[in-house]
PDB file of C-alpha atoms in Angstrom:
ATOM      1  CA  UNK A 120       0.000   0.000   0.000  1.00  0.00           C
ATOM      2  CA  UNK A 121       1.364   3.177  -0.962  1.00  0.00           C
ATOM      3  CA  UNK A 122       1.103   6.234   1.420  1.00  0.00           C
ATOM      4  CA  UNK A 123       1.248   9.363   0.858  1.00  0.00           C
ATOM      5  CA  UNK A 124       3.772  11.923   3.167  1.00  0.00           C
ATOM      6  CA  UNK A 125       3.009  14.574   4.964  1.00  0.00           C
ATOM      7  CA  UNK A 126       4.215  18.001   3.092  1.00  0.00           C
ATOM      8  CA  UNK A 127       5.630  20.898   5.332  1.00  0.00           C
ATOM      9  CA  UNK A 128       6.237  24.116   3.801  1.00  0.00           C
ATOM     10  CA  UNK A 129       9.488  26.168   4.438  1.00  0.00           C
ATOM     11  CA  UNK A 130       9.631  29.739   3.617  1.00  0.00           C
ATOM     12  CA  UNK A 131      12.983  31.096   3.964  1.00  0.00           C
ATOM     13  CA  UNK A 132      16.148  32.604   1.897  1.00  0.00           C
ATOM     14  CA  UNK A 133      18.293  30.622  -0.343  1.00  0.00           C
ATOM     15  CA  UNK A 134      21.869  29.573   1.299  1.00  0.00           C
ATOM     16  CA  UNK A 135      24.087  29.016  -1.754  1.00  0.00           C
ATOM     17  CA  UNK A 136      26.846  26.731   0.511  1.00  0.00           C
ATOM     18  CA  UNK A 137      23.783  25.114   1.481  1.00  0.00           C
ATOM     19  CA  UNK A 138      24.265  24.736   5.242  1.00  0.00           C
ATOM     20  CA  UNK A 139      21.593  26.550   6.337  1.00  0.00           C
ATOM     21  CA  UNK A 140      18.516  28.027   4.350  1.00  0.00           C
ATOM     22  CA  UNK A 141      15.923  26.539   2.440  1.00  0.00           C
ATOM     23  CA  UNK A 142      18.398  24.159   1.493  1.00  0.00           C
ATOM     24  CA  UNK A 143      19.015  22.692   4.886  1.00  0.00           C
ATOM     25  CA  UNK A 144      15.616  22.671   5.407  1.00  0.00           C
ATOM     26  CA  UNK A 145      14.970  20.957   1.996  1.00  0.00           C
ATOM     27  CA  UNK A 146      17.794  17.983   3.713  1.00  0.00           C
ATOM     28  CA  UNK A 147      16.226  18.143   7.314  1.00  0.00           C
ATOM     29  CA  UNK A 148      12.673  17.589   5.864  1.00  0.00           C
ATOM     30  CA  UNK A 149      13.347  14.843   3.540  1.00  0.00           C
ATOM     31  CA  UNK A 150      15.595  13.608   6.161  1.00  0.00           C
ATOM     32  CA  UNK A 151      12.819  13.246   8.147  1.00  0.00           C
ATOM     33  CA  UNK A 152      10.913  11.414   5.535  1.00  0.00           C
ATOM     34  CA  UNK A 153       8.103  14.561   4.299  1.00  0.00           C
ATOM     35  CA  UNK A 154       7.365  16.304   1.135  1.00  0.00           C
ATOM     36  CA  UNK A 155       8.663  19.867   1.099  1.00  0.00           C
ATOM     37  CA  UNK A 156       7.532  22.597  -0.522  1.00  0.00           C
ATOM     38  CA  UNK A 157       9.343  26.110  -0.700  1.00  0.00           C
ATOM     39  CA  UNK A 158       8.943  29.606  -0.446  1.00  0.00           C
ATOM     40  CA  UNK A 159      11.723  32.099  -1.461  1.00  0.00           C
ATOM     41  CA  UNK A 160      12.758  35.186   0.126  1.00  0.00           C
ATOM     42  CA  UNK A 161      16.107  35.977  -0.238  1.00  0.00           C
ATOM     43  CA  UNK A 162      18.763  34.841  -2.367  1.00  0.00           C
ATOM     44  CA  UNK A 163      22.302  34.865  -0.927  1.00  0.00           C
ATOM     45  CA  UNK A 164      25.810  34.539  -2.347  1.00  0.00           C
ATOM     46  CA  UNK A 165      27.633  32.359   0.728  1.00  0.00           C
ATOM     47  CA  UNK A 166      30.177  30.045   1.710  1.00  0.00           C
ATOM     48  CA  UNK A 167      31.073  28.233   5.249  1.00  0.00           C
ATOM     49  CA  UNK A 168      32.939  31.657   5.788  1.00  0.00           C
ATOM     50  CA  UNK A 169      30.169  34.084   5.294  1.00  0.00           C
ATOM     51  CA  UNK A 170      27.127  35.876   3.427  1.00  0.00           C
ATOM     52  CA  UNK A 171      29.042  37.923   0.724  1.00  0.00           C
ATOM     53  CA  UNK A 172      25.688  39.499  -1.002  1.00  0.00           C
ATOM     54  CA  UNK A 173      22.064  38.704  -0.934  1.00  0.00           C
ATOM     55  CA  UNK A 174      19.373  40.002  -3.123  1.00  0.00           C
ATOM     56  CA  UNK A 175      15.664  40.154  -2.112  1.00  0.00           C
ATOM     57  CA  UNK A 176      13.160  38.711  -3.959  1.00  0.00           C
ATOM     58  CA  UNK A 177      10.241  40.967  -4.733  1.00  0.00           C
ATOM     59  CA  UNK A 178       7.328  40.511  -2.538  1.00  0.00           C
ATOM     60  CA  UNK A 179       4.708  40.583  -5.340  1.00  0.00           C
ATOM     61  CA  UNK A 180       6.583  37.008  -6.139  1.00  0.00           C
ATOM     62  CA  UNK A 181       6.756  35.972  -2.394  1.00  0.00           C
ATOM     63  CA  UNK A 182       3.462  36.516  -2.387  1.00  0.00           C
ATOM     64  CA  UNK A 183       2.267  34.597  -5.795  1.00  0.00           C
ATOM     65  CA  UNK A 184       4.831  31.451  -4.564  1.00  0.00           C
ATOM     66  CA  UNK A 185       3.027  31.557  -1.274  1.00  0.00           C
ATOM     67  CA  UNK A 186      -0.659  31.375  -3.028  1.00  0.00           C
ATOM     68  CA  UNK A 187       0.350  28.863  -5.815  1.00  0.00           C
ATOM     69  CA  UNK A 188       1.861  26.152  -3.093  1.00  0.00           C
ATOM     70  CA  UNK A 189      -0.707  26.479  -0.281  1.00  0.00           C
ATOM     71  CA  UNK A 190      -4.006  25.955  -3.084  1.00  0.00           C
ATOM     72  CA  UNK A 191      -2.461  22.834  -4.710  1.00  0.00           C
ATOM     73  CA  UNK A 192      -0.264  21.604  -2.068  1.00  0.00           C
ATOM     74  CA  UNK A 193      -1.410  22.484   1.420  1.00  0.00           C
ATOM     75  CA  UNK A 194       0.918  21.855   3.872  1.00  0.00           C
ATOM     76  CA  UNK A 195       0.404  19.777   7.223  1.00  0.00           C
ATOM     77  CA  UNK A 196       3.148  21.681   9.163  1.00  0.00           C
ATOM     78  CA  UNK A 197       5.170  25.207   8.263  1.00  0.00           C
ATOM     79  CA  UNK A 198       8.007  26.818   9.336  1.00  0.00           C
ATOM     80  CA  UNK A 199       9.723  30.047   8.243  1.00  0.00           C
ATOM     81  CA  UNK A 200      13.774  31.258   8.402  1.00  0.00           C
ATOM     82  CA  UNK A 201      15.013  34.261   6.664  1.00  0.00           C
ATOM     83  CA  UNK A 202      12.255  36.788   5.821  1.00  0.00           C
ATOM     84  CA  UNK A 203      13.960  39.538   5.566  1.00  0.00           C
ATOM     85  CA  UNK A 204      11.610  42.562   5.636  1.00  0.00           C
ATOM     86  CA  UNK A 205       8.376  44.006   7.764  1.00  0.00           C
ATOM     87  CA  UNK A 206       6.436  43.486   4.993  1.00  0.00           C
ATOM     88  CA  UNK A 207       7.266  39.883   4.003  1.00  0.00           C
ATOM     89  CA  UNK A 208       6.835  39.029   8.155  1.00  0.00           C
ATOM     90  CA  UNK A 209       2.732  40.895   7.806  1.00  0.00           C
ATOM     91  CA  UNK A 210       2.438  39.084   4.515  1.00  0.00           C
ATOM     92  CA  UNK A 211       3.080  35.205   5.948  1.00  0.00           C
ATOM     93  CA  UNK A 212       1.281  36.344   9.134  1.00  0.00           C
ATOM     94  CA  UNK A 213      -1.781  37.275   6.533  1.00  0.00           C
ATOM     95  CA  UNK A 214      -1.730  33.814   5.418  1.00  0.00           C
ATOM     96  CA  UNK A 215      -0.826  31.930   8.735  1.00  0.00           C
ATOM     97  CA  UNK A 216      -4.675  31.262   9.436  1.00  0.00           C
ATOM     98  CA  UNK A 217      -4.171  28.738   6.334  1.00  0.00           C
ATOM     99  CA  UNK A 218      -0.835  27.752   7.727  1.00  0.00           C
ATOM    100  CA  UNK A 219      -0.927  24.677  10.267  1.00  0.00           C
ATOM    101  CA  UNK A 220       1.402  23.945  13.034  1.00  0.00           C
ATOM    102  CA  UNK A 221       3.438  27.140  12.082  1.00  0.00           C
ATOM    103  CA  UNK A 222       7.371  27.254  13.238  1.00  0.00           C
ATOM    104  CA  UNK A 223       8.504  30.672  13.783  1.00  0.00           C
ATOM    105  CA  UNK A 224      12.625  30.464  13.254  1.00  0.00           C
ATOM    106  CA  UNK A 225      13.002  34.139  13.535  1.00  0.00           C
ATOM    107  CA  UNK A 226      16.531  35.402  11.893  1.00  0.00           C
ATOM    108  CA  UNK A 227      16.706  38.186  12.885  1.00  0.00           C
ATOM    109  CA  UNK A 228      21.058  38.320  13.442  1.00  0.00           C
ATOM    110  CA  UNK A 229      23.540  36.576  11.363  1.00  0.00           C
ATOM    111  CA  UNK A 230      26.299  33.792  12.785  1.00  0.00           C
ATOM    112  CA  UNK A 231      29.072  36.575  13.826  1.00  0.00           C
ATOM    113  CA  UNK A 232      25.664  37.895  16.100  1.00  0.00           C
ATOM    114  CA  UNK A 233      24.846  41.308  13.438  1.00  0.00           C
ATOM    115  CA  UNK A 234      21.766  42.565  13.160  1.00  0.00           C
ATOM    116  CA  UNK A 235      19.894  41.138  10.079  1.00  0.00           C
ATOM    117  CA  UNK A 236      16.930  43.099  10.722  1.00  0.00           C
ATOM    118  CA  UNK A 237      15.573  47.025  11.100  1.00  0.00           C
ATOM    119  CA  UNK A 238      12.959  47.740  14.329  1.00  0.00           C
ATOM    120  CA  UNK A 239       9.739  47.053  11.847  1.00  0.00           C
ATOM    121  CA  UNK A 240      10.766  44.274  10.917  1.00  0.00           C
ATOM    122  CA  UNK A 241      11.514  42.762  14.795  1.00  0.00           C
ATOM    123  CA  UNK A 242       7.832  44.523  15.722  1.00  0.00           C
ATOM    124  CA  UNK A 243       6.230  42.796  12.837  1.00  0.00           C
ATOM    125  CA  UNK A 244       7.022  39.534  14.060  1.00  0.00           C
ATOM    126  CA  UNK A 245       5.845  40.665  17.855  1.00  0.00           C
ATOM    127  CA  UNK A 246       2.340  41.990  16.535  1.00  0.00           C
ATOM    128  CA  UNK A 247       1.730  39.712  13.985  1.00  0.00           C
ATOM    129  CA  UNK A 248       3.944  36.742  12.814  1.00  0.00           C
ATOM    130  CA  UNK A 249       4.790  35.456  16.048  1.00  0.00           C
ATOM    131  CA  UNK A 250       1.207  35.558  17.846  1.00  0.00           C
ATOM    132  CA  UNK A 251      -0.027  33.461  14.872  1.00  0.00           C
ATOM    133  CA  UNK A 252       2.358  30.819  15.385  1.00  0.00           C
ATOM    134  CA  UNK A 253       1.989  27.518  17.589  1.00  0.00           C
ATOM    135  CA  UNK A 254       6.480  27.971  18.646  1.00  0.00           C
ATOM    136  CA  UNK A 255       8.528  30.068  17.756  1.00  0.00           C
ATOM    137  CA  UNK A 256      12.803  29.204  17.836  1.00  0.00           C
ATOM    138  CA  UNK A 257      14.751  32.260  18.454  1.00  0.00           C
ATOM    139  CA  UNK A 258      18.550  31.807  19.665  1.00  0.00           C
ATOM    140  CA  UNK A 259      19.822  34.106  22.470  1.00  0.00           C
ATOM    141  CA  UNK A 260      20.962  37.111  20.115  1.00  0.00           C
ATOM    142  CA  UNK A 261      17.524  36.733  18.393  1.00  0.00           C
ATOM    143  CA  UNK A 262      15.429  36.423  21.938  1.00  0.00           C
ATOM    144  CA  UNK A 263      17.090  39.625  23.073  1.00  0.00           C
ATOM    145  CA  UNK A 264      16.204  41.637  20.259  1.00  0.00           C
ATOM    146  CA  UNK A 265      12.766  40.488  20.671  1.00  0.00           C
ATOM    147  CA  UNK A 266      12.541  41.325  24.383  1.00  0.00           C
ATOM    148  CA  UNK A 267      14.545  44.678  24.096  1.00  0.00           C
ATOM    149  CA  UNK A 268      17.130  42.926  26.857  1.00  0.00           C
ATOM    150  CA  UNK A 269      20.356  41.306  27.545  1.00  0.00           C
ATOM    151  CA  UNK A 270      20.442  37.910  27.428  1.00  0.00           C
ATOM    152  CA  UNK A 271      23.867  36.432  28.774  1.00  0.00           C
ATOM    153  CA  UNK A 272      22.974  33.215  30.870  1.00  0.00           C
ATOM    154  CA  UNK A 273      20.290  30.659  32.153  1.00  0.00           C
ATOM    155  CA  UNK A 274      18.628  33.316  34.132  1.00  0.00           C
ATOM    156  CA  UNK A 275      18.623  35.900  30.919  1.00  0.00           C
ATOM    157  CA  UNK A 276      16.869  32.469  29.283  1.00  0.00           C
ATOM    158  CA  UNK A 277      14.266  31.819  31.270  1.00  0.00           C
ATOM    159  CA  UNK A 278      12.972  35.488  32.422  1.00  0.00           C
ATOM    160  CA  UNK A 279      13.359  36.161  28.337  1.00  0.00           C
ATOM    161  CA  UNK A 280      11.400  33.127  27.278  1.00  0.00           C
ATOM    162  CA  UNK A 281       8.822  33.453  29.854  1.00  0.00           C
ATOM    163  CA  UNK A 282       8.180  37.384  28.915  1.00  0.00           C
ATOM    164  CA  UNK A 283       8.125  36.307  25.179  1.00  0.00           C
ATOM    165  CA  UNK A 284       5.475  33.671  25.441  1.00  0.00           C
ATOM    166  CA  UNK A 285       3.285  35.761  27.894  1.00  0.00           C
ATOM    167  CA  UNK A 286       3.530  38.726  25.816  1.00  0.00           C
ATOM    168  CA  UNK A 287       2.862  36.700  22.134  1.00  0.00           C
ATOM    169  CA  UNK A 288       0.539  34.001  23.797  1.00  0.00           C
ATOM    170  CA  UNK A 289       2.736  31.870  21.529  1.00  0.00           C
ATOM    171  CA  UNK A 290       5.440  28.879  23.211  1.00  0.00           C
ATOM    172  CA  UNK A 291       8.853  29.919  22.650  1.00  0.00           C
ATOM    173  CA  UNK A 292      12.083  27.801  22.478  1.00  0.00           C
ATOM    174  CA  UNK A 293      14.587  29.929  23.513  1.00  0.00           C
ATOM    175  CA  UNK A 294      18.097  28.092  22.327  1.00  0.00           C
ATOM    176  CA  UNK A 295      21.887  28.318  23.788  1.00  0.00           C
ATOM    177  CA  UNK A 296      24.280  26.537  21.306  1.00  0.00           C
ATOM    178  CA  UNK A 297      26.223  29.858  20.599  1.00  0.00           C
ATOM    179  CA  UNK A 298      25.491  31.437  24.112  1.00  0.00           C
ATOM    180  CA  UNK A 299      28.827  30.524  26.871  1.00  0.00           C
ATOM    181  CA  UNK A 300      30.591  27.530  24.503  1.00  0.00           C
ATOM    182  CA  UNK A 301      32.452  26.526  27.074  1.00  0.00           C
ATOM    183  CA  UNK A 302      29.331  25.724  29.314  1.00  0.00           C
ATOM    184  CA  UNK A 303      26.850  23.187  28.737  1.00  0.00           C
ATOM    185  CA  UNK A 304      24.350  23.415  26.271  1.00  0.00           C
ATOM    186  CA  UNK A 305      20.736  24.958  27.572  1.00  0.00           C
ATOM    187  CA  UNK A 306      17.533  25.476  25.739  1.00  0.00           C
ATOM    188  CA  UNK A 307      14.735  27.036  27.669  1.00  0.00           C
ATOM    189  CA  UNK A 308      10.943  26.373  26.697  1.00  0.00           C
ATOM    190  CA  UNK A 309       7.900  28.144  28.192  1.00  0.00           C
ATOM    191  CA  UNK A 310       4.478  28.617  27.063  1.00  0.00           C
ATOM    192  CA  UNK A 311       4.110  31.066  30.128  1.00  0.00           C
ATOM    193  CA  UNK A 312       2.622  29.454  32.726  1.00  0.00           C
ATOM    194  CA  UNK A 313       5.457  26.093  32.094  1.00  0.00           C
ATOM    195  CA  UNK A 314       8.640  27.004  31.807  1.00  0.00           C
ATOM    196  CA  UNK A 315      11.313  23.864  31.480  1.00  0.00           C
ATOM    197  CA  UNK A 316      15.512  24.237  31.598  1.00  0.00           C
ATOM    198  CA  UNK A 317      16.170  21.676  28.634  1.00  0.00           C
ATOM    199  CA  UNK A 318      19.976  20.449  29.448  1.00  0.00           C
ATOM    200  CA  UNK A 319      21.856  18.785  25.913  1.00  0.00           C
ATOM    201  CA  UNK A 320      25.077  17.688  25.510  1.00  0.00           C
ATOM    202  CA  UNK A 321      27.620  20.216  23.767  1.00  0.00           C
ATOM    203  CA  UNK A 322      29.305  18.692  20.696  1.00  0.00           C
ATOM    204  CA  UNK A 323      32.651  20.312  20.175  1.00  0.00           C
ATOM    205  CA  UNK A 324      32.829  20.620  16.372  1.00  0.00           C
ATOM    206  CA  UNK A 325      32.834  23.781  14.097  1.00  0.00           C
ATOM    207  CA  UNK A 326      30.301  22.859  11.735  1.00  0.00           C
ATOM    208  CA  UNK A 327      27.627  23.955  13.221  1.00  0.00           C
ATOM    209  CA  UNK A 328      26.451  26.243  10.125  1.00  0.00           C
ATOM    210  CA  UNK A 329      22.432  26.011   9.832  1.00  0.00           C
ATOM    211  CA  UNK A 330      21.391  24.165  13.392  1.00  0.00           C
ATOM    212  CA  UNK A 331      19.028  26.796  13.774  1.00  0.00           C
ATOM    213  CA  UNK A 332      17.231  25.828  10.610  1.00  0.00           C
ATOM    214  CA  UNK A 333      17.699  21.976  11.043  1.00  0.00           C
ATOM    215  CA  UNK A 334      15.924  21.948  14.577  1.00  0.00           C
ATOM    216  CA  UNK A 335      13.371  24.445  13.279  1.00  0.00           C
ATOM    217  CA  UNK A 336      12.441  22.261  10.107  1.00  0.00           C
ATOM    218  CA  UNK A 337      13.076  19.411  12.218  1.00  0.00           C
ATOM    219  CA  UNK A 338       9.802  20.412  14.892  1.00  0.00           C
ATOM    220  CA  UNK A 339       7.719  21.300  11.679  1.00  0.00           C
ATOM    221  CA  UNK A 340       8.031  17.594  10.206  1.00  0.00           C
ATOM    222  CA  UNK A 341       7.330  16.038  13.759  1.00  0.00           C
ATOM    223  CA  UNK A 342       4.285  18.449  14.014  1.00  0.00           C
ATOM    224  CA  UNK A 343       3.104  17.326  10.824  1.00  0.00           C
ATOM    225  CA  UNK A 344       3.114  13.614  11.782  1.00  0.00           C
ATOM    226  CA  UNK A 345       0.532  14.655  14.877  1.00  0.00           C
ATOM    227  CA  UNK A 346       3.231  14.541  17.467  1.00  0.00           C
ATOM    228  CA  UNK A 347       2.490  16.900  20.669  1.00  0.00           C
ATOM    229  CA  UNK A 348       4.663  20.318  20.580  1.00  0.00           C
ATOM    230  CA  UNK A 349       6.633  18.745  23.982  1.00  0.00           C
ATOM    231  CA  UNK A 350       7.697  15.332  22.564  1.00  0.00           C
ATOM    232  CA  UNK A 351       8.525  17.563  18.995  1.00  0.00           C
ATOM    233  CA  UNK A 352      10.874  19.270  20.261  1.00  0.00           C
ATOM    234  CA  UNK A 353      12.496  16.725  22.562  1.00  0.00           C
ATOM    235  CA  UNK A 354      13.268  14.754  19.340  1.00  0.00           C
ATOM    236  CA  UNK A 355      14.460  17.242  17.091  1.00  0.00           C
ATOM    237  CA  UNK A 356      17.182  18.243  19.749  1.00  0.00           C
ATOM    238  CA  UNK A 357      18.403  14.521  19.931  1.00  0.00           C
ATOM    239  CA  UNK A 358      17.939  14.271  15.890  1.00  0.00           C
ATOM    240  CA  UNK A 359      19.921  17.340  15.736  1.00  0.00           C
ATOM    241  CA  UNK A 360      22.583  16.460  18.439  1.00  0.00           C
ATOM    242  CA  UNK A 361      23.263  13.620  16.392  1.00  0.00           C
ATOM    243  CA  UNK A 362      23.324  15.686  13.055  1.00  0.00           C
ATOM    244  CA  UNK A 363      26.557  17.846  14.366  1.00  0.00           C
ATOM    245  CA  UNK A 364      27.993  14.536  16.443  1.00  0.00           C
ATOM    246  CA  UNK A 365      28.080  13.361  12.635  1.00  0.00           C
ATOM    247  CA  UNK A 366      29.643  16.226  10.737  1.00  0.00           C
ATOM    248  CA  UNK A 367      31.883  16.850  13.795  1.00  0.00           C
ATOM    249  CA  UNK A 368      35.132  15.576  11.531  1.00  0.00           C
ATOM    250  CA  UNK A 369      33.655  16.828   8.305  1.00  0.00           C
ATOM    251  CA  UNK A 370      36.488  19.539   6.483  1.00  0.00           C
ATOM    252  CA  UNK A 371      33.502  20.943   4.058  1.00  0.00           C
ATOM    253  CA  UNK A 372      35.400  24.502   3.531  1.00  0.00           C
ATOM    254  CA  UNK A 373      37.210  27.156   5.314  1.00  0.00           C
ATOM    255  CA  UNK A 374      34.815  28.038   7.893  1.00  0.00           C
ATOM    256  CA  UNK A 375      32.093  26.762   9.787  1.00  0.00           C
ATOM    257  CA  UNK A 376      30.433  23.822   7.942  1.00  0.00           C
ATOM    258  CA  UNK A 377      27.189  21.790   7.693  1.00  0.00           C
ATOM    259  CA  UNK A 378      25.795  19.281   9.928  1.00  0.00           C
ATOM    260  CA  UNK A 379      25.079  15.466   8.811  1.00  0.00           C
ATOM    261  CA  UNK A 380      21.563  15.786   7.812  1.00  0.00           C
ATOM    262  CA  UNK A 381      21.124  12.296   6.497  1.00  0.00           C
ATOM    263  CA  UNK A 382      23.066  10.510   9.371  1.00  0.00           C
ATOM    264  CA  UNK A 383      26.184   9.355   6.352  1.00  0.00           C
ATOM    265  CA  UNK A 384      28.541   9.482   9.436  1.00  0.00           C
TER     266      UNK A 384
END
C-alpha cells in the first residue's frame, strides 16, 4: 500500500553553501521522511565563511509562490527562516490562518551575532507573525532583540522566554548553542505558565552552520506527523545532536560547515 507523506512548507532565503537556508531545510525535511515545498525570500551569495551578497526577492513574487503552493499543495506543518523585511513578516502572518502547526525560526542576526533586521521588521514579528504561530525558535541574540534585553545566561533564558510567550501568547524555544561555549548546552521552553531548563550535551565541532534551521524544520516535520509540541521538540534536539555529532570531523570549507543531515557518518 502506498502512502502518501506529509508536506511541510518552508519559507525562507536561499543559502548558496547550502548549510543553512531553504536548502538545509529541503535535507532536514526529507531527512525526516516529508514532502517539502518552498517559499523564497532571499537569495544569498555564501560560503562556510560568510554571506558575501544577498538580493531580495520581490514581494509581489513571495506573495504569488506563497498562493500557488498552499491551493495545490497544502501543507500539514510550516516553518519560516530568513524573511527579511516588515512586509514579508505581515504578509506570511496574513496567510498563517491557512498555515498549520506554524514554526517561527526568527533570523533576525547573522552567525558573527549582526543585526539582520531594522525595528519594523523585529515589531512585525511581535504583533503579527509570532502571535499566529503555535512555537517560535529564536537563539539568544535573536530572543534579546525580541525582548529589548540582555540575554547572557540561564537566568537571561528563562525570564526572556517566559516574557516572550506571555507577551505573544505563543510557546517559545529559547536556544543556547552559541550562548557561553564553554558551558553546557541549555535550551529554555515556556508557554508562560510552564517554563522547562532543557539540558543537551555540547558537541565540540565547528560545523555547526544552519542548526538553527535543522531543529526548526526538524519540529515542523514532527508536528506534521501529529506529534504533541513537547515530545517535537524533545526529538528534534536529539535528531539534531546527532546531526553535528556526525559532521563533527567533516572539512567541508574554510569556515564553519554543515551538519550530517542524512546521518552518512
Amino acid at each position: 500500500m502506498t502512502t502518501t507523506p506529509k508536506t511541510v512548507m518552508t519559507i525562507g532565503g536561499s543559502d548558496s553553501g547550502a548549510g543553512a537556508g531553504i536548502q538545509a531545510d529541503l535535507k532536514t525535511l526529507s531527512a525526516h521522511r516529508v514532502f517539502a515545498t518552498t517559499v523564497l525570500t532571499t537569495v544569498t551569495a555564501q560560503n562556510t565563511r560568510g554571506v558575501e551578497r544577498a538580493g531580495e526577492i520581490p514581494v509581489e513574487v513571495i506573495s504569488a509562490q506563497l498562493e500557488a503552493v498552499a491551493r495545490d499543495l497544502p501543507p500539514d506543518a510550516t516553518k519560516t527562516g530568513l524573511l527579511g523585511r516588515a512586509e514579508v513578516v505581515r504578509l506570511v502572518a496574513e496567510q498563517a490562518p491557512g498555515l498549520p502547526n506554524l514554526v517561527i525560526d526568527p533570523v533576525l542576526v547573522d552567525r558573527e551575532g549582526e543585526p539582520l533586521a531594522d525595528r519594523s521588521t523585529v515589531d512585525a514579528y511581535l504583533e503579527t507573525l509570532i502571535p499566529a504561530a503555535d512555537l517560535a525558535t529564536p537563539n539568544h541574540r535573536e530572543a534579546a532583540l525580541l525582548a529589548g534585553r540582555t540575554v547572557e545566561n540561564e537566568h537571561d533564558q528563562r525570564e526572556t522566554a517566559e516574557y516572550l510567550a506571555r507577551t505573544t501568547r505563543t510557546p517559545f524555544l529559547v536556544t543556547g548553542g552559541r550562548m557561553a561555549p564553554d558551558r553546557p548546552l541549555l535550551d529554555v521552553f515556556s508557554d508562560g505558565i510552564r517554563t522547562h531548563a532543557l539540558p543537551g550535551r555540547r558537541v565540540r565541532s565547528r560545523n555547526v552552520h544552519g542548526t538553527g534551521d535543522a531543529l526548526s524544520a526538524s519540529v515542523a516535520a514532527r508536528l506534521a506527523g501529529g506529534a504533541d509540541l513537547i515530545v517535537a521538540i524533545a526529538d528534534a534536539r536529539a535528531w539534531v545532536s546527532r546531526a553535528i555529532t556526525g559532521a563533527a570531523g567533516w572539512t567541508l570549507g574554510r569556515g564553519e560547515g554543515p551538519i550530517d543531515h542524512f546521518g552518512w557518518t
